[in-house]
CSV table of C-alpha atoms (C1' of nucleotides) in Angstrom, one decimal:
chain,number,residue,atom,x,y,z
A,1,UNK,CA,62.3,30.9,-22.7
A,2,UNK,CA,61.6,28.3,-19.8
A,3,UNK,CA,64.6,27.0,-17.8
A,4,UNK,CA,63.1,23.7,-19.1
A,5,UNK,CA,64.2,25.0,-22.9
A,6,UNK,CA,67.4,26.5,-21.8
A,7,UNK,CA,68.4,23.0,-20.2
A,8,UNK,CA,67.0,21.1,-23.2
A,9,UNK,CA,68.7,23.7,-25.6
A,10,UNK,CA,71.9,24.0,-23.8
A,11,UNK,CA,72.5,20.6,-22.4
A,12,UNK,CA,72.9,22.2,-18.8
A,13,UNK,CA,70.3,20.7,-16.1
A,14,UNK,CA,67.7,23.3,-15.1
A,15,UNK,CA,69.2,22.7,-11.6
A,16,UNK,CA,72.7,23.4,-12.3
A,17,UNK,CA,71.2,27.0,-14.3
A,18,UNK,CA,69.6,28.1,-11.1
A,19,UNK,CA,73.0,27.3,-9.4
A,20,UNK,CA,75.1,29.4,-11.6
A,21,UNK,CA,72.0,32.0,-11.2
A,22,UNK,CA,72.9,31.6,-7.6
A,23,UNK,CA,76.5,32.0,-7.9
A,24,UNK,CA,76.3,35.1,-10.3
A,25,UNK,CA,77.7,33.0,-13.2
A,26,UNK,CA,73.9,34.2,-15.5
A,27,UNK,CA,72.4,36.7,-15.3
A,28,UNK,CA,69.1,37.0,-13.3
A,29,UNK,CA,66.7,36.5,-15.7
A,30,UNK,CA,63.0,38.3,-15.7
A,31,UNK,CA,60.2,36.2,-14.5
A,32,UNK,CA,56.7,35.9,-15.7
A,33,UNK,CA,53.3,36.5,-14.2
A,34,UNK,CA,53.8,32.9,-12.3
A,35,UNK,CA,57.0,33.6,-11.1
A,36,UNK,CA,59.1,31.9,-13.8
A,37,UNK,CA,62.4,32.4,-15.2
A,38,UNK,CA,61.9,34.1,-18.3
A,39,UNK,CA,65.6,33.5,-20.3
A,40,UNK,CA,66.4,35.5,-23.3
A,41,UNK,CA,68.2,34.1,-26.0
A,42,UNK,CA,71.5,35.2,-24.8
A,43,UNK,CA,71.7,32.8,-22.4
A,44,UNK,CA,72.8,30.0,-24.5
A,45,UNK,CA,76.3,32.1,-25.8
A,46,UNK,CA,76.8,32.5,-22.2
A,47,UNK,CA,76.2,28.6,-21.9
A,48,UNK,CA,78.4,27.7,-24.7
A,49,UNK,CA,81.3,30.0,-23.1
A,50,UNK,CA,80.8,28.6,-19.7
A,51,UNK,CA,81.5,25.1,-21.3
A,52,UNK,CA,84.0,25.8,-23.7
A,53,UNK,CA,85.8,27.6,-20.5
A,54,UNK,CA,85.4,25.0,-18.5
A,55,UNK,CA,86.6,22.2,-20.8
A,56,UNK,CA,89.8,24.7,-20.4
A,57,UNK,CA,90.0,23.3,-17.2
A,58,UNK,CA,88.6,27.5,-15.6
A,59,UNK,CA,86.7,27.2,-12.1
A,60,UNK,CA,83.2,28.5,-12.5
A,61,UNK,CA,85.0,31.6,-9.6
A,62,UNK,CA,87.5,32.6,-12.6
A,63,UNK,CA,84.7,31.9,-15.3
A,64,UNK,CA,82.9,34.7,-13.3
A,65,UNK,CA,85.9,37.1,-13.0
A,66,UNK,CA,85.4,37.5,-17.1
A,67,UNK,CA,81.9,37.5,-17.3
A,68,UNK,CA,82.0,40.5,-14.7
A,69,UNK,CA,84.7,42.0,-16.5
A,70,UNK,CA,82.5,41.8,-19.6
A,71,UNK,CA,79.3,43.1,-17.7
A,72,UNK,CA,81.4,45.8,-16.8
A,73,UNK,CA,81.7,46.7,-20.5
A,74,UNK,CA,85.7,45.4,-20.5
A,75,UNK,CA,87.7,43.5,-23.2
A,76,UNK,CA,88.5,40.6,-21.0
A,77,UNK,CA,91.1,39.6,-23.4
A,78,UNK,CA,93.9,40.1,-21.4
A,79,UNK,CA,92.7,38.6,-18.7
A,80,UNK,CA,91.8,35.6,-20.4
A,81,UNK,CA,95.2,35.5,-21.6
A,82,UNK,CA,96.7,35.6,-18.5
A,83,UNK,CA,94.0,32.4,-16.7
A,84,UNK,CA,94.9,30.4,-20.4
A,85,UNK,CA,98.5,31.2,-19.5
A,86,UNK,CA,99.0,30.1,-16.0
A,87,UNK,CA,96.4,27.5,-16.2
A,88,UNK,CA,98.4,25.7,-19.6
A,89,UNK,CA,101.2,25.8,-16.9
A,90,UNK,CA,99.3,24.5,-14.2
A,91,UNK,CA,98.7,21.8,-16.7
A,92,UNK,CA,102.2,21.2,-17.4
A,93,UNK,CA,103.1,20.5,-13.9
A,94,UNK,CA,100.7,18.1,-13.2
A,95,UNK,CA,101.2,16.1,-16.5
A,96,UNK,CA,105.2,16.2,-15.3
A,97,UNK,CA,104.2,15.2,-11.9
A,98,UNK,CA,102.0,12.3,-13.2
A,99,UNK,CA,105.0,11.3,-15.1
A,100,UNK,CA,106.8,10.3,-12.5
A,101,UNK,CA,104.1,8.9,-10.4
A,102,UNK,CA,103.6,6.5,-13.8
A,103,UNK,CA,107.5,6.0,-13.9
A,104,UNK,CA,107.1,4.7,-10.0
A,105,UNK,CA,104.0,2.7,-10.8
A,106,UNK,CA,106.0,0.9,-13.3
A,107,UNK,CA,109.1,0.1,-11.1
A,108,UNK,CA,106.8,-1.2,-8.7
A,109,UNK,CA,104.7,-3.2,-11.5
A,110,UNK,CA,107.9,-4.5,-12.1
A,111,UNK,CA,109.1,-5.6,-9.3
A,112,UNK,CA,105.9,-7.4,-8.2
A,113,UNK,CA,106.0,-9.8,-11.2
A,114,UNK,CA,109.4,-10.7,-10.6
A,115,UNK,CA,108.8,-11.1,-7.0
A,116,UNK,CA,107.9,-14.4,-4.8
A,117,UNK,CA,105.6,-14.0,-2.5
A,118,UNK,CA,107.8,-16.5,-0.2
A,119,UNK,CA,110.2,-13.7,0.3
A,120,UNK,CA,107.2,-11.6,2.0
A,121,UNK,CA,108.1,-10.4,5.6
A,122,UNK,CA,105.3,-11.3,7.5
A,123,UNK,CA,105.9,-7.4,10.2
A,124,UNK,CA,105.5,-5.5,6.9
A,125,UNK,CA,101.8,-4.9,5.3
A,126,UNK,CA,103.2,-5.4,2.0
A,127,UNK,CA,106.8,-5.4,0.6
A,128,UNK,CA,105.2,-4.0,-2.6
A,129,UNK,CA,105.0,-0.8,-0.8
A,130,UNK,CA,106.1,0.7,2.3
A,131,UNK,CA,109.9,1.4,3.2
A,132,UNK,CA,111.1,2.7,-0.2
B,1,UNK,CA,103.1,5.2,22.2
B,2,UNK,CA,101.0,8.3,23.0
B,3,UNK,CA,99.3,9.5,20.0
B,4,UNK,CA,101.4,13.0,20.3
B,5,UNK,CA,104.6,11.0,19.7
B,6,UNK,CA,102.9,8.7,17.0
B,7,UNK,CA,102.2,12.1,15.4
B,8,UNK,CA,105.7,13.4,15.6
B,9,UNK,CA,107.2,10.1,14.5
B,10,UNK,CA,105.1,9.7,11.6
B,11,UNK,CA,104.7,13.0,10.5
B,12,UNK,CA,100.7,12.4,10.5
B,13,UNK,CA,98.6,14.6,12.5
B,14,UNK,CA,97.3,13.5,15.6
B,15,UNK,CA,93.8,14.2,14.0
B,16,UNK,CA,94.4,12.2,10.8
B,17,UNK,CA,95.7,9.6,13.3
B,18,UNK,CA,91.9,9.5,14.7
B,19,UNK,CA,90.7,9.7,11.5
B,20,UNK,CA,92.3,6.6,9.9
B,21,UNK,CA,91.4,4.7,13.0
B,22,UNK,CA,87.5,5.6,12.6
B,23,UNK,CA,88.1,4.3,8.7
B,24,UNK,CA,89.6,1.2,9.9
B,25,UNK,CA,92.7,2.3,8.6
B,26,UNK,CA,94.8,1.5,10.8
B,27,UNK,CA,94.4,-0.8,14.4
B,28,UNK,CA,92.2,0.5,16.9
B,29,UNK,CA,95.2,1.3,19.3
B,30,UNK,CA,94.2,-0.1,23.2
B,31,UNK,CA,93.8,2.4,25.6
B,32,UNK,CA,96.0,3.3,28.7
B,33,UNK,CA,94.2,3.7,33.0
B,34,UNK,CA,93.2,7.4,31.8
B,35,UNK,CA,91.3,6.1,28.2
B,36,UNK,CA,94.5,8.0,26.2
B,37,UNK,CA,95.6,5.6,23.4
B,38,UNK,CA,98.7,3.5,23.2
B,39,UNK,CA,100.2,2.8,19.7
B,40,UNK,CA,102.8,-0.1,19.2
B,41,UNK,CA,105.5,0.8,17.4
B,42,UNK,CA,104.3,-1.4,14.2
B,43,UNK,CA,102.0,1.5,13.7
B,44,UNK,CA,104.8,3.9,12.1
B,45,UNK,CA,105.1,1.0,9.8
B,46,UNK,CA,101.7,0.9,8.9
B,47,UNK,CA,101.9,4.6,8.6
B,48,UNK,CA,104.9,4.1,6.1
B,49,UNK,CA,102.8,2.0,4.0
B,50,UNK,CA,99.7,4.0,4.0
B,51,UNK,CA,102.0,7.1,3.0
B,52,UNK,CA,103.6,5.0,0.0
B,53,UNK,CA,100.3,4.2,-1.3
B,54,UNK,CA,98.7,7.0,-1.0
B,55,UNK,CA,102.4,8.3,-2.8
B,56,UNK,CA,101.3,6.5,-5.6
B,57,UNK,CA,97.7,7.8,-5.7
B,58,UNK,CA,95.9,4.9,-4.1
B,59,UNK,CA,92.6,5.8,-2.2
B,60,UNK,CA,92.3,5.2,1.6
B,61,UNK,CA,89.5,2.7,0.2
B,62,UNK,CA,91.4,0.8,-1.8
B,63,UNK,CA,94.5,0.9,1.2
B,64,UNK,CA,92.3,-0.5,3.5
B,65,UNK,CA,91.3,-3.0,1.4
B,66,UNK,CA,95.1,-4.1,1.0
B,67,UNK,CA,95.1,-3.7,5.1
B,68,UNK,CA,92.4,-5.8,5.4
B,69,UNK,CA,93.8,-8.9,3.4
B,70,UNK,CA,97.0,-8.2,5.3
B,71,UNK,CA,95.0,-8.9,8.6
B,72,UNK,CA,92.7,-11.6,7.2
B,73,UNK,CA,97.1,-13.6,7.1
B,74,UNK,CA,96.6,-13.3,3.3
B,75,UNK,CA,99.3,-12.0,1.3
B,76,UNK,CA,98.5,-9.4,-0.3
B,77,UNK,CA,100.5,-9.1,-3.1
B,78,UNK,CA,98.8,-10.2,-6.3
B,79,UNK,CA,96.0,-7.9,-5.4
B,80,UNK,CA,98.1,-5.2,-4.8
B,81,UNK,CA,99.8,-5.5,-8.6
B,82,UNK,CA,96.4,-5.5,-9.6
B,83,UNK,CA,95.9,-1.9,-7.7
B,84,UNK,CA,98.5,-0.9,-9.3
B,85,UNK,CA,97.9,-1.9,-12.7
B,86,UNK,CA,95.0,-0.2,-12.5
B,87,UNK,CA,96.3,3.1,-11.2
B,88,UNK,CA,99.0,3.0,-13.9
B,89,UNK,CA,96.3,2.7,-16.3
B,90,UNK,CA,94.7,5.3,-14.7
B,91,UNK,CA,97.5,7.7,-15.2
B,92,UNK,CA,98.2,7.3,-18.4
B,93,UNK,CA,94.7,7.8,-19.2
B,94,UNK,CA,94.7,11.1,-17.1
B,95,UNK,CA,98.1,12.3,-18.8
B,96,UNK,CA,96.7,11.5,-22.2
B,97,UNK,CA,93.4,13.7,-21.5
B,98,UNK,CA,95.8,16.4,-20.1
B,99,UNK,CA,98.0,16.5,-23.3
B,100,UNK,CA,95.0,16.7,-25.2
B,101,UNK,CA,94.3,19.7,-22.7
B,102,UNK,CA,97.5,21.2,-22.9
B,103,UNK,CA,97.2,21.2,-26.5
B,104,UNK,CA,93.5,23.2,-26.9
B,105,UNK,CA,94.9,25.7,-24.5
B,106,UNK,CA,98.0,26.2,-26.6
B,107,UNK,CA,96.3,26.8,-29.5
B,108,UNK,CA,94.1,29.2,-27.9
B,109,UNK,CA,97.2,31.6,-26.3
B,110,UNK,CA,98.1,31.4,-29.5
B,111,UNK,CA,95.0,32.7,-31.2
B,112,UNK,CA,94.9,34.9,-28.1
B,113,UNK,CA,98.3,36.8,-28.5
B,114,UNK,CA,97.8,37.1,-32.3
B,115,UNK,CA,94.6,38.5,-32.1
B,116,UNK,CA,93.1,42.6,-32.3
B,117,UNK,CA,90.8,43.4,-29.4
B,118,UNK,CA,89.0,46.1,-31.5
B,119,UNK,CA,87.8,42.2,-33.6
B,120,UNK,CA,86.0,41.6,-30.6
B,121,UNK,CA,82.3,41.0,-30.8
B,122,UNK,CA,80.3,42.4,-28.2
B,123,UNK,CA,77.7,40.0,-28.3
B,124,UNK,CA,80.0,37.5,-27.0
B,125,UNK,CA,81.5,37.2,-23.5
B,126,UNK,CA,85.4,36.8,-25.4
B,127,UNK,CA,86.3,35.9,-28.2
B,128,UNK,CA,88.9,33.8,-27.2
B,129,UNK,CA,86.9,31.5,-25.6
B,130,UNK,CA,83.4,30.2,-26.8
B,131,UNK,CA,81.9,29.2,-29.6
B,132,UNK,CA,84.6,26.2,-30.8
C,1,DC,C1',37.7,18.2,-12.7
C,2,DT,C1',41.7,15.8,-12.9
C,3,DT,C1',46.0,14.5,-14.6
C,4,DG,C1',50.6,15.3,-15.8
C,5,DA,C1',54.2,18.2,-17.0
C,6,DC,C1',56.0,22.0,-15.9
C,7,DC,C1',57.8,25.6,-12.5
C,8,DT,C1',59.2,27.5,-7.6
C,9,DT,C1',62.1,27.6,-3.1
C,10,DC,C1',64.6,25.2,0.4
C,11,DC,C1',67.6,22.2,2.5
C,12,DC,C1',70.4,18.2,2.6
C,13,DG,C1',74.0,15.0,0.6
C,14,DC,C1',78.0,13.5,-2.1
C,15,DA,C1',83.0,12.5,-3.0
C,16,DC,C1',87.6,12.8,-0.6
C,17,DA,C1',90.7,13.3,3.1
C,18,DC,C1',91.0,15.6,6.3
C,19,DT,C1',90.9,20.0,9.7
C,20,DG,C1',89.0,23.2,13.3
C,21,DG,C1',86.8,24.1,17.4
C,22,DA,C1',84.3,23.4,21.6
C,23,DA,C1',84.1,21.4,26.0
C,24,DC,C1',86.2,18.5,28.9
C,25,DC,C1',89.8,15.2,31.5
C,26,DC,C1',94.7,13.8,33.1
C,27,DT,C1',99.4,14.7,34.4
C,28,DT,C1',103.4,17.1,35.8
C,29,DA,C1',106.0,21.1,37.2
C,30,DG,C1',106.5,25.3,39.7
D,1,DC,C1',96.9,26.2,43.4
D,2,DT,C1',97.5,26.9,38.9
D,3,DA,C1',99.2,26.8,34.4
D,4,DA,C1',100.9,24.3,30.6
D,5,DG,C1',100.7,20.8,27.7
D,6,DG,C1',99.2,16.5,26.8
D,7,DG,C1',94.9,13.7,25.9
D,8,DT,C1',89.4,12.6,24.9
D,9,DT,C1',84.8,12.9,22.2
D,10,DC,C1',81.7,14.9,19.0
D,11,DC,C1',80.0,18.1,15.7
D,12,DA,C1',80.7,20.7,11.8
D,13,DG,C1',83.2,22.7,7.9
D,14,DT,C1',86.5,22.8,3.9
D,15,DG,C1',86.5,22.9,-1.6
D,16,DT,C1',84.0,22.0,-6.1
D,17,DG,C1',80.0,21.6,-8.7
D,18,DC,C1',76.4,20.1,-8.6
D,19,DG,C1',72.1,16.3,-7.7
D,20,DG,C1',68.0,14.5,-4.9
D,21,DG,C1',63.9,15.1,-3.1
D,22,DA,C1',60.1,17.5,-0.5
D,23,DA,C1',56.3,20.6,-0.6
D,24,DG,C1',53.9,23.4,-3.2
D,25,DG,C1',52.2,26.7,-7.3
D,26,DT,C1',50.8,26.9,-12.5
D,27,DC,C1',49.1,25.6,-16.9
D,28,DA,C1',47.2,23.1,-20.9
D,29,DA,C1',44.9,19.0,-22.5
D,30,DG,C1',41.4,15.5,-22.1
DNA sequence: CTTGACCTTCCCGCACACTGGAACCCTTAG
DNA sequence: CTAAGGGTTCCAGTGTGCGGGAAGGTCAAG
């Protein structure tokens, strides 16, 4: 299979598969008599995991840790387990932290449309924000 | 105001000091007899407002645009509740996709601790992530 | 024989907000 | 005189995941 195919089968830009060739995320794949990628069909589960692992929020350097665990002949279970784990707490935090930046965003919503701008002091770039 | 005590004042690197003037961040500062640059002290105040916005997750773009009505004499204000409509929106659309997130991953640790390694099939990278 | 659609490698650029380092100047103290 | 501790410019790199485009080879159809 062309890289053309695998990008048109796959969704992924024949650009972005020589990248992950690149970065060891695929395997090399044969080439042909003129020099061109030759994929075999197992490319595309290794597409579909990539993008399933990556809508997890996994960098393509962890993606790589359990495909190399898996080309080692390992169950990467655990491990998966354990990048699920700490990245569904990694989630957690920011989704607290962004609670309170939307809790701030609303004081200060709410203070701008109950503000005159007559009150503005001229020395301060806004009195929206600034001195807290 | 040598930039070294701006720095300390502030709590913004000397370098980031350079940097924000080079954006247009903040005033270019004029220059003492040896070329070394000499803040004002409304500077820290400037400072104070480009660390609250950037507290609530403004971009140095979009600060500088508030900067610049500020030293056009306009006040800012309406402009700025705008921004931070916006960025509320923002946020809530970012904690919404993150919940969404959180849930996915959840469900998959669950799957994941419930689950017999010896199920695993070999043709895929893991199980546990994958085909949907 | 030419056209157009493929493929190849290689290098640069982006977004964002800095940060590091080199090479150099100025000032003050000992 | 020298060393320490400021300051200056400019260039380049960081991280992340690609995308653009050049310059060229290959292949099938018309």
């Amino acid at each position: 299979m062309l890289i053309g195919e695998v990008a048109r089968r796959s969704g992924v830009a024949a650009k972005t598969l020589r990248y992950y060739e690149d970065i060891g995320l695929i395997e090399r794949p044969s080439r042909d008599a003129s020099g061109y990628r030759d994929f075999g069909e197992s490319v595309l589960g290794c597409l579909a995991f990539i993008r399933s692992a990556r809508a997890v929020g996994l960098t393509l350097g962890e993606i790589r840790g359990i495909v190399a665990l898996h080309d080692d002949g390992k169950v990467p279970c655990g491990h998966v387990l354990e990048l699920l784990r700490s990245r569904a707490a990694e989630v957690d935090e920011t989704i607290r932290q962004l609670r309170e930046l939307k809790a701030d965003l609303d004081r200060l919503v709410e203070q701008a449309v109950t503000f005159d701008p007559a009150d503005c002091d001229p020395d301060r770039i806004c009195h929206l924000l600034g001195r807290p």
